[in-house]
């Protein structure tokens, strides 16, 4: 075989930096991180030193494919297997990818040797990047020459001996330094069964390389040929398989690139959103702090205003009290110690003073109260462009000033929801403008006071409350509305519940002629007729009321209660018209 032969596959002789097919170009074991020593190729195409593989903890694997078991039919693995059909096997896990590796009968040393890795180790040693090459024969001295025929690395002494032997006298010797530019200088691959013979033949039946002794022995009568003759056929099959695999590699690389790009975009987006959140939060905090300061300033102003009002009232009352005491003390002293003449002389001044003091109007209660509350859920407008909550309220609801409003205050229908509105006001008669007050409402039938009607109070958050209830039976009901456990103005009051509203069974239309599609037999409650035998009315004909009306009872109001009884002898009997 010529040493100048081209590589069979495109990746042979290359030294990729990343993970390649079969780990080509790698020189260090992924387990011990040292140069490969007797590297073995695992089924997952990762290469590991033999010693490192032997140090892995093995586990038992049961191969149910052997023996008499039949795994070709569906569900056969669940059938009861005979003991002789179980083939105990030992397995290990790849230290790189954790793939399960079923060891052959010979154990780790029966796995395929990675000769490409061995070649790369030799090249690295040759370039001085490794531990140096030693002679293949004596395994002691440093290599100086290489026999291109035997593919053996020899020291100076063994090279001389190699040339002295008659059988190897004419072998080509090359200085080891001249091989640094080569991409492949691997040793001859010897037969594991016959270590003295090189694998030069290939058994087609067994699909494995063999030596000459194998052909005349175990592989007798098997179709065998030289590796140089069959390499192209098998190389082409590997190339085809590689051609089918390469698109998957490209697709996976593209998918990973997209994932990387998406992940990068995701990180950038997260950082941008995080910056927006921080900006929003910081500005929002500033807005809240500013609103807080405004509330505290407002609270301080309220305190000062109330205190000033109280101090003024206090000063006025103190002055009035001092004047009253002076008048009382002087008058008492005059009446107890003065003579008749003295009393009569002073009476005019005293009476005038006491009369004036008694006419002074004053409030026996403080002009202001301590009612200050904070409503954290009340909207307080916008601050720095943000909606803020929390308002200070000094108003206090006055039940006597509260007002009840609504059409259903004093009337309702059975099994129909009635509602009215409570408007809360303060002592000055102004609307509270906020919710949160304690409202109690009770609707009790007069004849069944122990069966109150369920009521619903909806806080509109603006000082108004919508009260709704649904009476089940007609009758008279008492409605009680209280704020702060006090009746509001007009409470309690009575509601008369009438029977359920009667809907119109007819049609609210302009005339019978239009809504019935011109039927002669359709009659209208308005009593109109048309020439030609029509019992119903038409525009401008006799009996037409001149405006839309109900065909059942003749009422002109669309939202009204039907009064038609349905009797055939009624003054306005009818045949109901069809709907528009």
JSON list of N, CA and C in Angstrom, two decimals, residues 73-130:
[
{"chain": "A", "resi": 73, "resn": "UNK", "atom": "N", "xyz": [-42.28, -9.55, 17.48]},
{"chain": "A", "resi": 73, "resn": "UNK", "atom": "CA", "xyz": [-43.72, -9.30, 17.57]},
{"chain": "A", "resi": 73, "resn": "UNK", "atom": "C", "xyz": [-43.99, -8.29, 18.66]},
{"chain": "A", "resi": 74, "resn": "UNK", "atom": "N", "xyz": [-45.05, -7.50, 18.46]},
{"chain": "A", "resi": 74, "resn": "UNK", "atom": "CA", "xyz": [-45.40, -6.45, 19.41]},
{"chain": "A", "resi": 74, "resn": "UNK", "atom": "C", "xyz": [-45.81, -7.04, 20.74]},
{"chain": "A", "resi": 75, "resn": "UNK", "atom": "N", "xyz": [-45.26, -6.47, 21.80]},
{"chain": "A", "resi": 75, "resn": "UNK", "atom": "CA", "xyz": [-45.62, -6.91, 23.14]},
{"chain": "A", "resi": 75, "resn": "UNK", "atom": "C", "xyz": [-44.86, -8.13, 23.61]},
{"chain": "A", "resi": 76, "resn": "UNK", "atom": "N", "xyz": [-43.90, -8.65, 22.80]},
{"chain": "A", "resi": 76, "resn": "UNK", "atom": "CA", "xyz": [-43.21, -9.87, 23.20]},
{"chain": "A", "resi": 76, "resn": "UNK", "atom": "C", "xyz": [-42.32, -9.66, 24.41]},
{"chain": "A", "resi": 77, "resn": "UNK", "atom": "N", "xyz": [-41.88, -8.42, 24.66]},
{"chain": "A", "resi": 77, "resn": "UNK", "atom": "CA", "xyz": [-40.98, -8.20, 25.80]},
{"chain": "A", "resi": 77, "resn": "UNK", "atom": "C", "xyz": [-41.71, -8.39, 27.12]},
{"chain": "A", "resi": 78, "resn": "UNK", "atom": "N", "xyz": [-43.02, -8.40, 27.09]},
{"chain": "A", "resi": 78, "resn": "UNK", "atom": "CA", "xyz": [-43.79, -8.57, 28.32]},
{"chain": "A", "resi": 78, "resn": "UNK", "atom": "C", "xyz": [-44.12, -10.05, 28.56]},
{"chain": "A", "resi": 79, "resn": "UNK", "atom": "N", "xyz": [-43.74, -10.89, 27.60]},
{"chain": "A", "resi": 79, "resn": "UNK", "atom": "CA", "xyz": [-44.00, -12.31, 27.79]},
{"chain": "A", "resi": 79, "resn": "UNK", "atom": "C", "xyz": [-43.01, -12.89, 28.79]},
{"chain": "A", "resi": 80, "resn": "UNK", "atom": "N", "xyz": [-43.39, -13.98, 29.40]},
{"chain": "A", "resi": 80, "resn": "UNK", "atom": "CA", "xyz": [-42.51, -14.62, 30.38]},
{"chain": "A", "resi": 80, "resn": "UNK", "atom": "C", "xyz": [-41.34, -15.25, 29.64]},
{"chain": "A", "resi": 81, "resn": "UNK", "atom": "N", "xyz": [-40.15, -14.86, 30.02]},
{"chain": "A", "resi": 81, "resn": "UNK", "atom": "CA", "xyz": [-38.94, -15.35, 29.36]},
{"chain": "A", "resi": 81, "resn": "UNK", "atom": "C", "xyz": [-38.33, -16.52, 30.12]},
{"chain": "A", "resi": 82, "resn": "UNK", "atom": "N", "xyz": [-37.80, -17.44, 29.40]},
{"chain": "A", "resi": 82, "resn": "UNK", "atom": "CA", "xyz": [-37.14, -18.56, 30.04]},
{"chain": "A", "resi": 82, "resn": "UNK", "atom": "C", "xyz": [-35.79, -18.10, 30.59]},
{"chain": "A", "resi": 83, "resn": "UNK", "atom": "N", "xyz": [-35.33, -18.69, 31.66]},
{"chain": "A", "resi": 83, "resn": "UNK", "atom": "CA", "xyz": [-34.04, -18.27, 32.25]},
{"chain": "A", "resi": 83, "resn": "UNK", "atom": "C", "xyz": [-32.90, -18.38, 31.27]},
{"chain": "A", "resi": 84, "resn": "UNK", "atom": "N", "xyz": [-32.91, -19.36, 30.40]},
{"chain": "A", "resi": 84, "resn": "UNK", "atom": "CA", "xyz": [-31.79, -19.51, 29.47]},
{"chain": "A", "resi": 84, "resn": "UNK", "atom": "C", "xyz": [-31.83, -18.46, 28.36]},
{"chain": "A", "resi": 85, "resn": "UNK", "atom": "N", "xyz": [-32.97, -17.74, 28.22]},
{"chain": "A", "resi": 85, "resn": "UNK", "atom": "CA", "xyz": [-33.07, -16.70, 27.21]},
{"chain": "A", "resi": 85, "resn": "UNK", "atom": "C", "xyz": [-32.48, -15.38, 27.67]},
{"chain": "A", "resi": 86, "resn": "UNK", "atom": "N", "xyz": [-32.21, -15.23, 28.95]},
{"chain": "A", "resi": 86, "resn": "UNK", "atom": "CA", "xyz": [-31.64, -13.99, 29.47]},
{"chain": "A", "resi": 86, "resn": "UNK", "atom": "C", "xyz": [-30.13, -14.01, 29.32]},
{"chain": "A", "resi": 87, "resn": "UNK", "atom": "N", "xyz": [-29.59, -12.97, 28.68]},
{"chain": "A", "resi": 87, "resn": "UNK", "atom": "CA", "xyz": [-28.16, -12.87, 28.49]},
{"chain": "A", "resi": 87, "resn": "UNK", "atom": "C", "xyz": [-27.61, -11.77, 29.38]},
{"chain": "A", "resi": 88, "resn": "UNK", "atom": "N", "xyz": [-27.02, -12.12, 30.53]},
{"chain": "A", "resi": 88, "resn": "UNK", "atom": "CA", "xyz": [-26.47, -11.09, 31.42]},
{"chain": "A", "resi": 88, "resn": "UNK", "atom": "C", "xyz": [-25.34, -10.34, 30.72]},
{"chain": "A", "resi": 89, "resn": "UNK", "atom": "N", "xyz": [-25.33, -9.02, 30.89]},
{"chain": "A", "resi": 89, "resn": "UNK", "atom": "CA", "xyz": [-24.34, -8.19, 30.23]},
{"chain": "A", "resi": 89, "resn": "UNK", "atom": "C", "xyz": [-23.95, -7.05, 31.16]},
{"chain": "A", "resi": 90, "resn": "UNK", "atom": "N", "xyz": [-22.75, -6.54, 30.96]},
{"chain": "A", "resi": 90, "resn": "UNK", "atom": "CA", "xyz": [-22.26, -5.45, 31.78]},
{"chain": "A", "resi": 90, "resn": "UNK", "atom": "C", "xyz": [-22.24, -4.18, 30.96]},
{"chain": "A", "resi": 91, "resn": "UNK", "atom": "N", "xyz": [-22.61, -3.08, 31.59]},
{"chain": "A", "resi": 91, "resn": "UNK", "atom": "CA", "xyz": [-22.62, -1.80, 30.89]},
{"chain": "A", "resi": 91, "resn": "UNK", "atom": "C", "xyz": [-21.94, -0.72, 31.72]},
{"chain": "A", "resi": 92, "resn": "UNK", "atom": "N", "xyz": [-21.56, 0.35, 31.03]},
{"chain": "A", "resi": 92, "resn": "UNK", "atom": "CA", "xyz": [-20.99, 1.53, 31.68]},
{"chain": "A", "resi": 92, "resn": "UNK", "atom": "C", "xyz": [-21.64, 2.76, 31.04]},
{"chain": "A", "resi": 93, "resn": "UNK", "atom": "N", "xyz": [-21.40, 3.90, 31.64]},
{"chain": "A", "resi": 93, "resn": "UNK", "atom": "CA", "xyz": [-21.92, 5.16, 31.10]},
{"chain": "A", "resi": 93, "resn": "UNK", "atom": "C", "xyz": [-20.77, 5.97, 30.54]},
{"chain": "A", "resi": 94, "resn": "UNK", "atom": "N", "xyz": [-20.97, 6.51, 29.35]},
{"chain": "A", "resi": 94, "resn": "UNK", "atom": "CA", "xyz": [-19.94, 7.35, 28.74]},
{"chain": "A", "resi": 94, "resn": "UNK", "atom": "C", "xyz": [-19.68, 8.55, 29.65]},
{"chain": "A", "resi": 95, "resn": "UNK", "atom": "N", "xyz": [-18.42, 8.81, 30.01]},
{"chain": "A", "resi": 95, "resn": "UNK", "atom": "CA", "xyz": [-18.12, 9.94, 30.90]},
{"chain": "A", "resi": 95, "resn": "UNK", "atom": "C", "xyz": [-18.35, 11.31, 30.26]},
{"chain": "A", "resi": 96, "resn": "UNK", "atom": "N", "xyz": [-18.63, 11.34, 28.95]},
{"chain": "A", "resi": 96, "resn": "UNK", "atom": "CA", "xyz": [-18.85, 12.62, 28.27]},
{"chain": "A", "resi": 96, "resn": "UNK", "atom": "C", "xyz": [-20.34, 12.94, 28.16]},
{"chain": "A", "resi": 97, "resn": "UNK", "atom": "N", "xyz": [-21.13, 11.94, 27.66]},
{"chain": "A", "resi": 97, "resn": "UNK", "atom": "CA", "xyz": [-22.55, 12.22, 27.38]},
{"chain": "A", "resi": 97, "resn": "UNK", "atom": "C", "xyz": [-23.50, 11.35, 28.19]},
{"chain": "A", "resi": 98, "resn": "UNK", "atom": "N", "xyz": [-22.98, 10.48, 29.07]},
{"chain": "A", "resi": 98, "resn": "UNK", "atom": "CA", "xyz": [-23.80, 9.60, 29.91]},
{"chain": "A", "resi": 98, "resn": "UNK", "atom": "C", "xyz": [-24.60, 8.59, 29.10]},
{"chain": "A", "resi": 99, "resn": "UNK", "atom": "N", "xyz": [-24.20, 8.34, 27.85]},
{"chain": "A", "resi": 99, "resn": "UNK", "atom": "CA", "xyz": [-24.88, 7.32, 27.06]},
{"chain": "A", "resi": 99, "resn": "UNK", "atom": "C", "xyz": [-24.52, 5.93, 27.59]},
{"chain": "A", "resi": 100, "resn": "UNK", "atom": "N", "xyz": [-25.49, 5.01, 27.52]},
{"chain": "A", "resi": 100, "resn": "UNK", "atom": "CA", "xyz": [-25.23, 3.66, 28.00]},
{"chain": "A", "resi": 100, "resn": "UNK", "atom": "C", "xyz": [-24.38, 2.90, 26.99]},
{"chain": "A", "resi": 101, "resn": "UNK", "atom": "N", "xyz": [-23.33, 2.28, 27.47]},
{"chain": "A", "resi": 101, "resn": "UNK", "atom": "CA", "xyz": [-22.42, 1.51, 26.63]},
{"chain": "A", "resi": 101, "resn": "UNK", "atom": "C", "xyz": [-22.48, 0.06, 27.08]},
{"chain": "A", "resi": 102, "resn": "UNK", "atom": "N", "xyz": [-23.01, -0.81, 26.22]},
{"chain": "A", "resi": 102, "resn": "UNK", "atom": "CA", "xyz": [-23.05, -2.24, 26.52]},
{"chain": "A", "resi": 102, "resn": "UNK", "atom": "C", "xyz": [-21.70, -2.85, 26.16]},
{"chain": "A", "resi": 103, "resn": "UNK", "atom": "N", "xyz": [-21.00, -3.32, 27.16]},
{"chain": "A", "resi": 103, "resn": "UNK", "atom": "CA", "xyz": [-19.66, -3.87, 26.92]},
{"chain": "A", "resi": 103, "resn": "UNK", "atom": "C", "xyz": [-19.74, -5.24, 26.26]},
{"chain": "A", "resi": 104, "resn": "UNK", "atom": "N", "xyz": [-18.87, -5.50, 25.30]},
{"chain": "A", "resi": 104, "resn": "UNK", "atom": "CA", "xyz": [-18.84, -6.83, 24.68]},
{"chain": "A", "resi": 104, "resn": "UNK", "atom": "C", "xyz": [-18.30, -7.87, 25.66]},
{"chain": "A", "resi": 105, "resn": "UNK", "atom": "N", "xyz": [-18.24, -9.11, 25.21]},
{"chain": "A", "resi": 105, "resn": "UNK", "atom": "CA", "xyz": [-17.82, -10.21, 26.09]},
{"chain": "A", "resi": 105, "resn": "UNK", "atom": "C", "xyz": [-16.42, -9.98, 26.65]},
{"chain": "A", "resi": 106, "resn": "UNK", "atom": "N", "xyz": [-15.56, -9.39, 25.88]},
{"chain": "A", "resi": 106, "resn": "UNK", "atom": "CA", "xyz": [-14.19, -9.17, 26.33]},
{"chain": "A", "resi": 106, "resn": "UNK", "atom": "C", "xyz": [-14.01, -7.96, 27.22]},
{"chain": "A", "resi": 107, "resn": "UNK", "atom": "N", "xyz": [-15.07, -7.25, 27.52]},
{"chain": "A", "resi": 107, "resn": "UNK", "atom": "CA", "xyz": [-14.98, -6.09, 28.38]},
{"chain": "A", "resi": 107, "resn": "UNK", "atom": "C", "xyz": [-14.51, -4.85, 27.65]},
{"chain": "A", "resi": 108, "resn": "UNK", "atom": "N", "xyz": [-13.89, -3.92, 28.40]},
{"chain": "A", "resi": 108, "resn": "UNK", "atom": "CA", "xyz": [-13.45, -2.65, 27.84]},
{"chain": "A", "resi": 108, "resn": "UNK", "atom": "C", "xyz": [-12.42, -2.86, 26.74]},
{"chain": "A", "resi": 109, "resn": "UNK", "atom": "N", "xyz": [-11.53, -3.83, 26.92]},
{"chain": "A", "resi": 109, "resn": "UNK", "atom": "CA", "xyz": [-10.45, -4.05, 25.95]},
{"chain": "A", "resi": 109, "resn": "UNK", "atom": "C", "xyz": [-10.95, -4.64, 24.64]},
{"chain": "A", "resi": 110, "resn": "UNK", "atom": "N", "xyz": [-12.21, -5.05, 24.61]},
{"chain": "A", "resi": 110, "resn": "UNK", "atom": "CA", "xyz": [-12.79, -5.56, 23.36]},
{"chain": "A", "resi": 110, "resn": "UNK", "atom": "C", "xyz": [-13.44, -4.46, 22.54]},
{"chain": "A", "resi": 111, "resn": "UNK", "atom": "N", "xyz": [-13.49, -3.23, 23.09]},
{"chain": "A", "resi": 111, "resn": "UNK", "atom": "CA", "xyz": [-14.03, -2.11, 22.34]},
{"chain": "A", "resi": 111, "resn": "UNK", "atom": "C", "xyz": [-13.07, -1.70, 21.23]},
{"chain": "A", "resi": 112, "resn": "UNK", "atom": "N", "xyz": [-13.59, -1.00, 20.23]},
{"chain": "A", "resi": 112, "resn": "UNK", "atom": "CA", "xyz": [-12.79, -0.60, 19.08]},
{"chain": "A", "resi": 112, "resn": "UNK", "atom": "C", "xyz": [-11.71, 0.41, 19.48]},
{"chain": "A", "resi": 113, "resn": "UNK", "atom": "N", "xyz": [-10.49, 0.17, 18.99]},
{"chain": "A", "resi": 113, "resn": "UNK", "atom": "CA", "xyz": [-9.38, 1.09, 19.25]},
{"chain": "A", "resi": 113, "resn": "UNK", "atom": "C", "xyz": [-9.52, 2.29, 18.31]},
{"chain": "A", "resi": 114, "resn": "UNK", "atom": "N", "xyz": [-9.36, 3.49, 18.84]},
{"chain": "A", "resi": 114, "resn": "UNK", "atom": "CA", "xyz": [-9.42, 4.70, 18.02]},
{"chain": "A", "resi": 114, "resn": "UNK", "atom": "C", "xyz": [-8.02, 5.00, 17.50]},
{"chain": "A", "resi": 115, "resn": "UNK", "atom": "N", "xyz": [-7.72, 4.49, 16.28]},
{"chain": "A", "resi": 115, "resn": "UNK", "atom": "CA", "xyz": [-6.40, 4.67, 15.70]},
{"chain": "A", "resi": 115, "resn": "UNK", "atom": "C", "xyz": [-6.17, 6.11, 15.27]},
{"chain": "A", "resi": 116, "resn": "UNK", "atom": "N", "xyz": [-7.24, 6.84, 14.95]},
{"chain": "A", "resi": 116, "resn": "UNK", "atom": "CA", "xyz": [-7.08, 8.25, 14.59]},
{"chain": "A", "resi": 116, "resn": "UNK", "atom": "C", "xyz": [-6.57, 9.05, 15.79]},
{"chain": "A", "resi": 117, "resn": "UNK", "atom": "N", "xyz": [-7.10, 8.74, 16.97]},
{"chain": "A", "resi": 117, "resn": "UNK", "atom": "CA", "xyz": [-6.63, 9.41, 18.17]},
{"chain": "A", "resi": 117, "resn": "UNK", "atom": "C", "xyz": [-5.18, 9.07, 18.45]},
{"chain": "A", "resi": 118, "resn": "UNK", "atom": "N", "xyz": [-4.82, 7.80, 18.24]},
{"chain": "A", "resi": 118, "resn": "UNK", "atom": "CA", "xyz": [-3.42, 7.41, 18.44]},
{"chain": "A", "resi": 118, "resn": "UNK", "atom": "C", "xyz": [-2.51, 8.15, 17.47]},
{"chain": "A", "resi": 119, "resn": "UNK", "atom": "N", "xyz": [-2.96, 8.33, 16.22]},
{"chain": "A", "resi": 119, "resn": "UNK", "atom": "CA", "xyz": [-2.18, 9.06, 15.24]},
{"chain": "A", "resi": 119, "resn": "UNK", "atom": "C", "xyz": [-1.99, 10.51, 15.66]},
{"chain": "A", "resi": 120, "resn": "UNK", "atom": "N", "xyz": [-3.07, 11.12, 16.19]},
{"chain": "A", "resi": 120, "resn": "UNK", "atom": "CA", "xyz": [-2.97, 12.51, 16.63]},
{"chain": "A", "resi": 120, "resn": "UNK", "atom": "C", "xyz": [-2.03, 12.66, 17.81]},
{"chain": "A", "resi": 121, "resn": "UNK", "atom": "N", "xyz": [-2.02, 11.68, 18.70]},
{"chain": "A", "resi": 121, "resn": "UNK", "atom": "CA", "xyz": [-1.11, 11.71, 19.84]},
{"chain": "A", "resi": 121, "resn": "UNK", "atom": "C", "xyz": [0.33, 11.65, 19.36]},
{"chain": "A", "resi": 122, "resn": "UNK", "atom": "N", "xyz": [0.58, 10.78, 18.38]},
{"chain": "A", "resi": 122, "resn": "UNK", "atom": "CA", "xyz": [1.94, 10.67, 17.83]},
{"chain": "A", "resi": 122, "resn": "UNK", "atom": "C", "xyz": [2.36, 11.98, 17.18]},
{"chain": "A", "resi": 123, "resn": "UNK", "atom": "N", "xyz": [1.45, 12.61, 16.42]},
{"chain": "A", "resi": 123, "resn": "UNK", "atom": "CA", "xyz": [1.79, 13.89, 15.79]},
{"chain": "A", "resi": 123, "resn": "UNK", "atom": "C", "xyz": [2.09, 14.95, 16.83]},
{"chain": "A", "resi": 124, "resn": "UNK", "atom": "N", "xyz": [1.31, 14.97, 17.90]},
{"chain": "A", "resi": 124, "resn": "UNK", "atom": "CA", "xyz": [1.53, 15.97, 18.94]},
{"chain": "A", "resi": 124, "resn": "UNK", "atom": "C", "xyz": [2.87, 15.73, 19.61]},
{"chain": "A", "resi": 125, "resn": "UNK", "atom": "N", "xyz": [3.18, 14.49, 19.88]},
{"chain": "A", "resi": 125, "resn": "UNK", "atom": "CA", "xyz": [4.49, 14.18, 20.46]},
{"chain": "A", "resi": 125, "resn": "UNK", "atom": "C", "xyz": [5.62, 14.56, 19.51]},
{"chain": "A", "resi": 126, "resn": "UNK", "atom": "N", "xyz": [5.34, 14.35, 18.21]},
{"chain": "A", "resi": 126, "resn": "UNK", "atom": "CA", "xyz": [6.36, 14.65, 17.21]},
{"chain": "A", "resi": 126, "resn": "UNK", "atom": "C", "xyz": [6.63, 16.14, 17.13]},
{"chain": "A", "resi": 127, "resn": "UNK", "atom": "N", "xyz": [5.59, 16.94, 17.32]},
{"chain": "A", "resi": 127, "resn": "UNK", "atom": "CA", "xyz": [5.76, 18.40, 17.27]},
{"chain": "A", "resi": 127, "resn": "UNK", "atom": "C", "xyz": [6.33, 18.95, 18.57]},
{"chain": "A", "resi": 128, "resn": "UNK", "atom": "N", "xyz": [6.61, 18.06, 19.50]},
{"chain": "A", "resi": 128, "resn": "UNK", "atom": "CA", "xyz": [7.19, 18.50, 20.76]},
{"chain": "A", "resi": 128, "resn": "UNK", "atom": "C", "xyz": [6.18, 19.01, 21.74]},
{"chain": "A", "resi": 129, "resn": "UNK", "atom": "N", "xyz": [4.89, 18.81, 21.46]},
{"chain": "A", "resi": 129, "resn": "UNK", "atom": "CA", "xyz": [3.84, 19.28, 22.35]},
{"chain": "A", "resi": 129, "resn": "UNK", "atom": "C", "xyz": [3.46, 18.23, 23.37]},
{"chain": "A", "resi": 130, "resn": "UNK", "atom": "N", "xyz": [3.99, 16.98, 23.16]},
{"chain": "A", "resi": 130, "resn": "UNK", "atom": "CA", "xyz": [3.65, 15.91, 24.08]},
{"chain": "A", "resi": 130, "resn": "UNK", "atom": "C", "xyz": [4.83, 15.51, 24.94]}
]
